[in-house]
Amino acid sequence: MPELPEVETVVRLIRGPVEGRRIVGATVHWRRTVGARDFEARVSGARIARVWRRAKYIVIDLERRSKPAGAIVGHLRMTGRLHVEARGVDPGPYKKVELALDDGRVLHFVDVRKFGRFEYVEDAERELADIGPEPLSDAFTPDWFHAALRAKRRVLKPLLLDQTFLAGLGNIYVDESLHRSGLHPLAKSDRVKPDAAARLRDEIRAVLSEAIEREGSSFDVFYRTPEGNPGSYQDQFCVYGRDGEPCRACGTIIERLVVGQRGTHVCPRCQPRRTRR
DNA sequence: ATCCTATCCTGGCTGC
DNA sequence: TGCAGCCAGGATAGGA
């Protein structure tokens, strides 16, 4: 659901309203969302220095007296939302945390379910140290990718979903990237040839970039940008959620299977189980 | 090392 | 129409 493009969209739209603001008060409506009992004390009075993204995490760097003072690390999981509203706006029954800002506005963390997290940490870099490279960064080179795939002996799709291997991909964008590269989700990672790895790397970057341009994907009521708008990348889906419909590339009916307990969508013609020749 | 299952949650869908 | 039951999904823990 919220994967890299959706989280990136949230970060970009939250950044303007909150960077530079001071948190003048914190209200926790659901304790498990923030974990620690002292969340309110840790964040109250701090200034928001920077908002950034790592994988699917939203990081809000804090400072006190111009010195780093920990961070808030948020994760939307499936249904979390972050948005800034004028004081007095009721975010509805699923509100979990709210941060009052010094301009009178309020940053809301809302979640229909209770999987999302919005926690204070001393050292965000350390907390996120085990995550793999950012697919849109220069570190994600074809050579690195091919070597990394070969070093693992895993089924391709679950490996791509593994955040310690590569950051930010979720069910939707993995299915789309695999389709565009002509690779089957059940392929073994160590059997992916250098040119196929390079192709997959390019398609991952293209899919993510295009999805960011379109402010992510919305196909149910859950994901909305902080401004309340749906994304539009769902209109570009080639396979995700299209089982039973014809492949846009070849007309073959898209199939749904389960890989690593995840609903998985493939075109059996574009993504042959065994590599041709 | 890798894989599999359960857990957390709730709205929405399916089938009777 | 009403309702029970199932499913989706990201991350993580624990077991095989």
Coordinates of C-alpha atoms (C1' of nucleotides) in Angstrom, one line a residue:
Chain A
M1 CA 0.0 0.0 0.0
P2 CA 2.0 3.0 1.0
E3 CA 5.3 2.0 -0.6
L4 CA 8.2 4.2 -1.6
P5 CA 6.3 6.5 -4.0
E6 CA 3.4 7.1 -1.6
V7 CA 5.8 7.8 1.3
E8 CA 7.9 10.1 -0.9
T9 CA 4.8 12.0 -1.8
V10 CA 3.8 12.4 1.9
V11 CA 7.3 13.6 2.8
R12 CA 7.3 16.2 -0.1
L13 CA 3.9 17.6 0.9
I14 CA 4.5 17.6 4.6
R15 CA 7.9 19.1 4.4
G16 CA 6.9 22.7 3.5
P17 CA 4.3 23.1 6.3
V18 CA 6.3 21.5 9.1
E19 CA 10.1 22.2 8.5
G20 CA 11.2 24.9 10.8
R21 CA 8.2 24.7 13.0
R22 CA 8.4 24.2 16.7
I23 CA 6.3 21.4 18.3
V24 CA 4.4 23.1 21.1
G25 CA 2.4 20.1 22.3
A26 CA 1.8 16.4 21.6
T27 CA -1.3 14.4 22.2
V28 CA -1.3 10.6 22.0
H29 CA -4.6 8.9 21.4
W30 CA -3.3 5.4 21.0
R31 CA -0.2 4.6 23.0
R32 CA 1.1 1.7 21.0
T33 CA 1.5 3.9 17.9
V34 CA 4.3 5.8 19.7
G35 CA 5.6 3.1 22.0
A36 CA 7.4 5.0 24.7
R37 CA 5.5 6.5 27.6
D38 CA 7.7 9.6 27.4
F39 CA 7.0 10.4 23.7
E40 CA 5.2 13.6 24.5
A41 CA 8.1 14.9 26.6
R42 CA 10.7 13.9 24.0
V43 CA 9.1 15.8 21.2
S44 CA 7.4 18.8 22.9
G45 CA 9.4 22.0 22.6
A46 CA 11.6 20.6 19.8
R47 CA 12.0 22.3 16.5
I48 CA 11.5 20.3 13.3
A49 CA 14.8 20.6 11.4
R50 CA 14.2 18.4 8.5
V51 CA 11.8 15.8 7.0
W52 CA 13.1 13.0 4.9
R53 CA 12.4 9.5 3.8
R54 CA 14.3 6.2 4.0
A55 CA 12.7 3.2 2.5
K56 CA 9.1 3.5 3.6
Y57 CA 10.0 5.4 6.8
I58 CA 9.3 9.0 7.3
V59 CA 11.9 10.7 9.4
I60 CA 11.4 14.0 11.2
D61 CA 14.7 15.3 12.6
L62 CA 14.3 17.3 15.8
E63 CA 16.6 19.8 17.4
R64 CA 16.8 21.9 20.6
R65 CA 18.9 25.0 20.8
S66 CA 20.1 24.3 17.2
K67 CA 21.5 21.0 18.2
P68 CA 20.3 17.5 17.1
A69 CA 17.8 16.1 19.5
G70 CA 16.6 12.8 18.1
A71 CA 13.9 12.2 15.6
I72 CA 10.4 10.9 15.0
V73 CA 10.4 7.8 12.8
G74 CA 7.0 7.1 11.3
H75 CA 5.8 4.2 9.2
L76 CA 2.3 4.2 7.6
R77 CA 2.2 0.4 7.2
M78 CA -1.1 -0.2 5.3
T79 CA -3.5 2.6 6.3
G80 CA -1.6 5.3 8.1
R81 CA -1.9 8.9 7.0
L82 CA -0.1 12.1 7.9
H83 CA -1.5 15.5 7.2
V84 CA -1.4 19.1 8.5
E85 CA -4.6 20.9 9.4
A86 CA -5.7 24.1 11.0
R87 CA -6.3 23.9 14.7
G88 CA -9.8 22.6 15.5
V89 CA -10.1 20.3 12.5
D90 CA -11.3 16.9 13.6
P91 CA -9.3 14.1 11.9
G92 CA -12.0 11.6 12.6
P93 CA -12.3 8.5 14.8
Y94 CA -9.0 7.0 13.8
K95 CA -6.7 9.7 15.0
K96 CA -3.6 8.3 16.8
V97 CA -1.2 11.1 17.4
E98 CA -1.3 14.9 17.0
L99 CA 1.5 17.4 17.2
A100 CA 0.6 21.0 17.7
L101 CA 2.9 23.4 15.8
D102 CA 3.8 26.9 16.7
D103 CA 1.9 28.4 13.8
G104 CA -1.3 27.1 15.2
R105 CA -1.6 24.2 12.8
V106 CA -1.5 20.5 13.8
L107 CA 0.3 17.5 12.3
H108 CA -2.0 14.5 12.5
F109 CA -1.1 10.8 12.4
V110 CA -4.2 8.9 11.5
D111 CA -4.6 5.2 11.0
V112 CA -7.8 3.1 10.4
R113 CA -5.9 0.1 11.6
K114 CA -3.3 0.2 14.4
F115 CA -0.2 -1.0 12.5
G116 CA 1.3 2.3 11.8
R117 CA 4.1 3.7 14.0
F118 CA 5.1 7.2 15.0
E119 CA 8.0 6.8 17.4
Y120 CA 10.7 9.0 19.0
V121 CA 14.2 7.7 18.5
E122 CA 17.6 9.0 19.7
D123 CA 19.4 8.2 16.5
A124 CA 17.4 7.7 13.3
E125 CA 20.4 6.7 11.2
R126 CA 21.2 3.8 13.6
E127 CA 17.5 2.7 13.7
L128 CA 17.5 2.4 9.9
A129 CA 20.9 1.0 9.5
D130 CA 19.8 -2.4 8.4
I131 CA 17.9 -1.3 5.3
G132 CA 19.2 -1.9 1.8
P133 CA 20.1 0.7 -0.7
E134 CA 17.6 3.3 -2.1
P135 CA 16.6 2.2 -5.6
L136 CA 16.7 5.7 -6.9
S137 CA 20.1 6.5 -5.5
D138 CA 23.4 6.3 -7.3
A139 CA 24.4 3.3 -5.1
F140 CA 21.8 1.2 -6.9
T141 CA 24.0 0.3 -9.9
P142 CA 23.5 -2.6 -12.3
D143 CA 26.7 -4.2 -11.2
W144 CA 25.9 -4.0 -7.5
F145 CA 22.4 -5.4 -8.2
H146 CA 23.5 -8.3 -10.2
A147 CA 26.2 -9.3 -7.6
A148 CA 23.7 -8.9 -4.8
L149 CA 21.1 -11.1 -6.6
R150 CA 23.7 -13.7 -7.2
A151 CA 24.9 -13.7 -3.6
K152 CA 21.4 -14.7 -2.5
R153 CA 19.7 -17.9 -3.4
R154 CA 16.2 -16.8 -3.0
V155 CA 12.9 -16.5 -4.8
L156 CA 13.0 -13.2 -6.7
K157 CA 9.8 -11.6 -5.4
P158 CA 10.2 -12.2 -1.7
L159 CA 13.8 -11.0 -2.0
L160 CA 12.7 -7.7 -3.7
L161 CA 10.2 -7.2 -0.9
D162 CA 12.9 -7.7 1.7
Q163 CA 13.8 -4.2 3.0
T164 CA 17.2 -5.3 4.1
F165 CA 18.0 -6.2 0.5
L166 CA 16.5 -3.2 -1.3
A167 CA 14.6 -0.3 0.2
G168 CA 11.1 0.8 -0.4
L169 CA 9.5 -1.8 -2.7
G170 CA 6.2 -3.3 -1.8
N171 CA 3.7 -5.7 -3.4
I172 CA 2.5 -3.4 -6.1
Y173 CA 5.7 -2.0 -7.5
V174 CA 7.5 -5.4 -7.3
D175 CA 4.8 -6.9 -9.5
E176 CA 4.9 -4.0 -11.9
S177 CA 8.7 -4.0 -12.1
L178 CA 8.9 -7.8 -12.7
H179 CA 6.3 -7.6 -15.5
R180 CA 8.1 -4.7 -17.2
S181 CA 11.3 -6.7 -17.1
G182 CA 9.8 -9.9 -18.3
L183 CA 10.9 -11.8 -15.2
H184 CA 8.8 -14.3 -13.3
P185 CA 8.3 -13.7 -9.6
L186 CA 9.3 -17.3 -8.8
A187 CA 12.6 -17.0 -10.6
K188 CA 15.7 -17.7 -8.5
S189 CA 17.7 -14.7 -7.7
D190 CA 21.1 -16.3 -8.5
R191 CA 19.9 -17.3 -11.9
V192 CA 19.2 -13.8 -13.1
K193 CA 21.7 -12.9 -15.9
P194 CA 23.6 -9.6 -15.9
D195 CA 21.5 -8.1 -18.7
A196 CA 18.2 -9.2 -17.0
A197 CA 19.4 -7.7 -13.7
A198 CA 20.2 -4.4 -15.5
R199 CA 16.8 -4.4 -17.1
L200 CA 15.1 -5.1 -13.8
R201 CA 17.1 -2.3 -12.1
D202 CA 16.1 0.1 -14.8
E203 CA 12.4 -0.8 -14.7
I204 CA 12.3 -0.6 -10.9
R205 CA 13.7 3.0 -11.1
A206 CA 11.3 3.9 -14.0
V207 CA 8.2 2.5 -12.2
L208 CA 9.1 4.3 -8.9
S209 CA 9.9 7.6 -10.7
E210 CA 6.6 7.5 -12.7
A211 CA 4.6 6.6 -9.6
I212 CA 6.2 9.5 -7.6
E213 CA 5.3 11.9 -10.5
R214 CA 1.7 10.7 -10.2
E215 CA 1.7 11.0 -6.4
G216 CA 1.5 7.2 -5.8
S217 CA -1.4 4.8 -6.3
S218 CA -4.9 4.8 -4.8
F219 CA -7.3 2.0 -5.5
D220 CA -9.2 1.9 -2.2
V221 CA -10.2 4.4 0.4
F222 CA -6.9 4.3 2.3
Y223 CA -4.1 6.0 0.6
R224 CA -4.5 9.8 0.1
T225 CA -1.9 12.5 -0.2
P226 CA -1.6 14.9 2.8
E227 CA -3.7 17.2 0.7
G228 CA -6.5 14.6 0.6
N229 CA -6.1 13.7 -3.1
P230 CA -5.8 10.2 -4.5
G231 CA -2.6 9.4 -6.5
S232 CA -3.1 8.4 -10.1
Y233 CA -0.5 5.7 -10.8
Q234 CA -3.1 3.0 -10.5
D235 CA -4.2 4.0 -14.0
Q236 CA -0.8 2.8 -15.2
F237 CA -0.9 -0.7 -13.6
C238 CA 0.0 -3.4 -16.0
V239 CA -0.6 -6.4 -13.8
Y240 CA -1.4 -5.5 -10.2
G241 CA -5.0 -6.2 -9.4
R242 CA -5.6 -6.9 -13.1
D243 CA -6.0 -10.7 -12.9
G244 CA -8.6 -11.9 -15.5
E245 CA -7.9 -8.8 -17.6
P246 CA -5.8 -8.8 -20.8
C247 CA -2.1 -7.9 -20.7
R248 CA -1.6 -4.4 -22.1
A249 CA 1.5 -5.6 -23.9
C250 CA 0.3 -8.9 -25.5
G251 CA -3.4 -9.4 -24.6
T252 CA -2.8 -12.6 -22.6
I253 CA -5.0 -12.9 -19.5
I254 CA -3.2 -11.8 -16.4
E255 CA -3.0 -14.5 -13.7
R256 CA -3.0 -14.3 -10.0
L257 CA -0.9 -16.6 -7.8
V258 CA 0.5 -16.5 -4.3
V259 CA 4.2 -16.1 -3.7
G260 CA 5.5 -15.9 -0.2
Q261 CA 2.0 -15.4 1.1
R262 CA 1.5 -12.4 -1.2
G263 CA -1.0 -12.0 -3.9
T264 CA 1.1 -11.9 -7.1
H265 CA 0.1 -10.9 -10.6
V266 CA 1.8 -12.0 -13.8
C267 CA 1.4 -12.2 -17.5
P268 CA 2.2 -15.8 -18.3
R269 CA 3.4 -14.8 -21.8
C270 CA 5.5 -11.7 -21.0
Q271 CA 6.9 -13.4 -17.8
P272 CA 7.6 -17.1 -18.7
R273 CA 8.3 -19.3 -15.8
R274 CA 11.5 -20.5 -17.5
T275 CA 13.7 -18.0 -19.3
R276 CA 13.4 -18.5 -23.1
R277 CA 16.5 -20.0 -24.6
Chain B
dA1 C1' 20.7 -19.5 4.9
dT2 C1' 16.2 -19.6 3.7
dC3 C1' 11.5 -20.5 4.2
dC4 C1' 7.0 -20.6 6.5
dT5 C1' 3.5 -19.2 9.8
dA6 C1' 1.4 -16.3 13.0
dT7 C1' 0.6 -11.7 14.7
dC8 C1' -1.2 -7.2 14.5
dC9 C1' -6.2 -4.7 12.7
dT10 C1' -10.3 -3.3 10.3
dG11 C1' -13.1 -2.4 6.3
dG12 C1' -14.9 -4.4 2.5
dC13 C1' -16.1 -8.2 -0.1
dT14 C1' -18.1 -12.9 -0.9
dG15 C1' -21.3 -16.4 -0.2
dC16 C1' -25.1 -18.3 1.9
Chain C
dT1 C1' -31.4 -7.9 3.3
dG2 C1' -28.4 -9.7 7.0
dC3 C1' -24.6 -11.7 8.7
dA4 C1' -20.7 -14.7 9.4
dG5 C1' -16.3 -15.4 7.7
dC6 C1' -12.4 -14.5 4.9
dC7 C1' -8.9 -11.5 2.9
dA8 C1' -5.4 -7.8 2.2
dG9 C1' -1.2 -6.0 3.6
dG10 C1' 4.3 -4.4 5.9
dA11 C1' 7.2 -5.8 9.2
dT12 C1' 8.8 -8.9 12.6
dA13 C1' 9.4 -12.8 15.6
dG14 C1' 9.8 -17.6 16.2
dG15 C1' 10.1 -22.2 14.5
dA16 C1' 11.4 -25.7 10.8

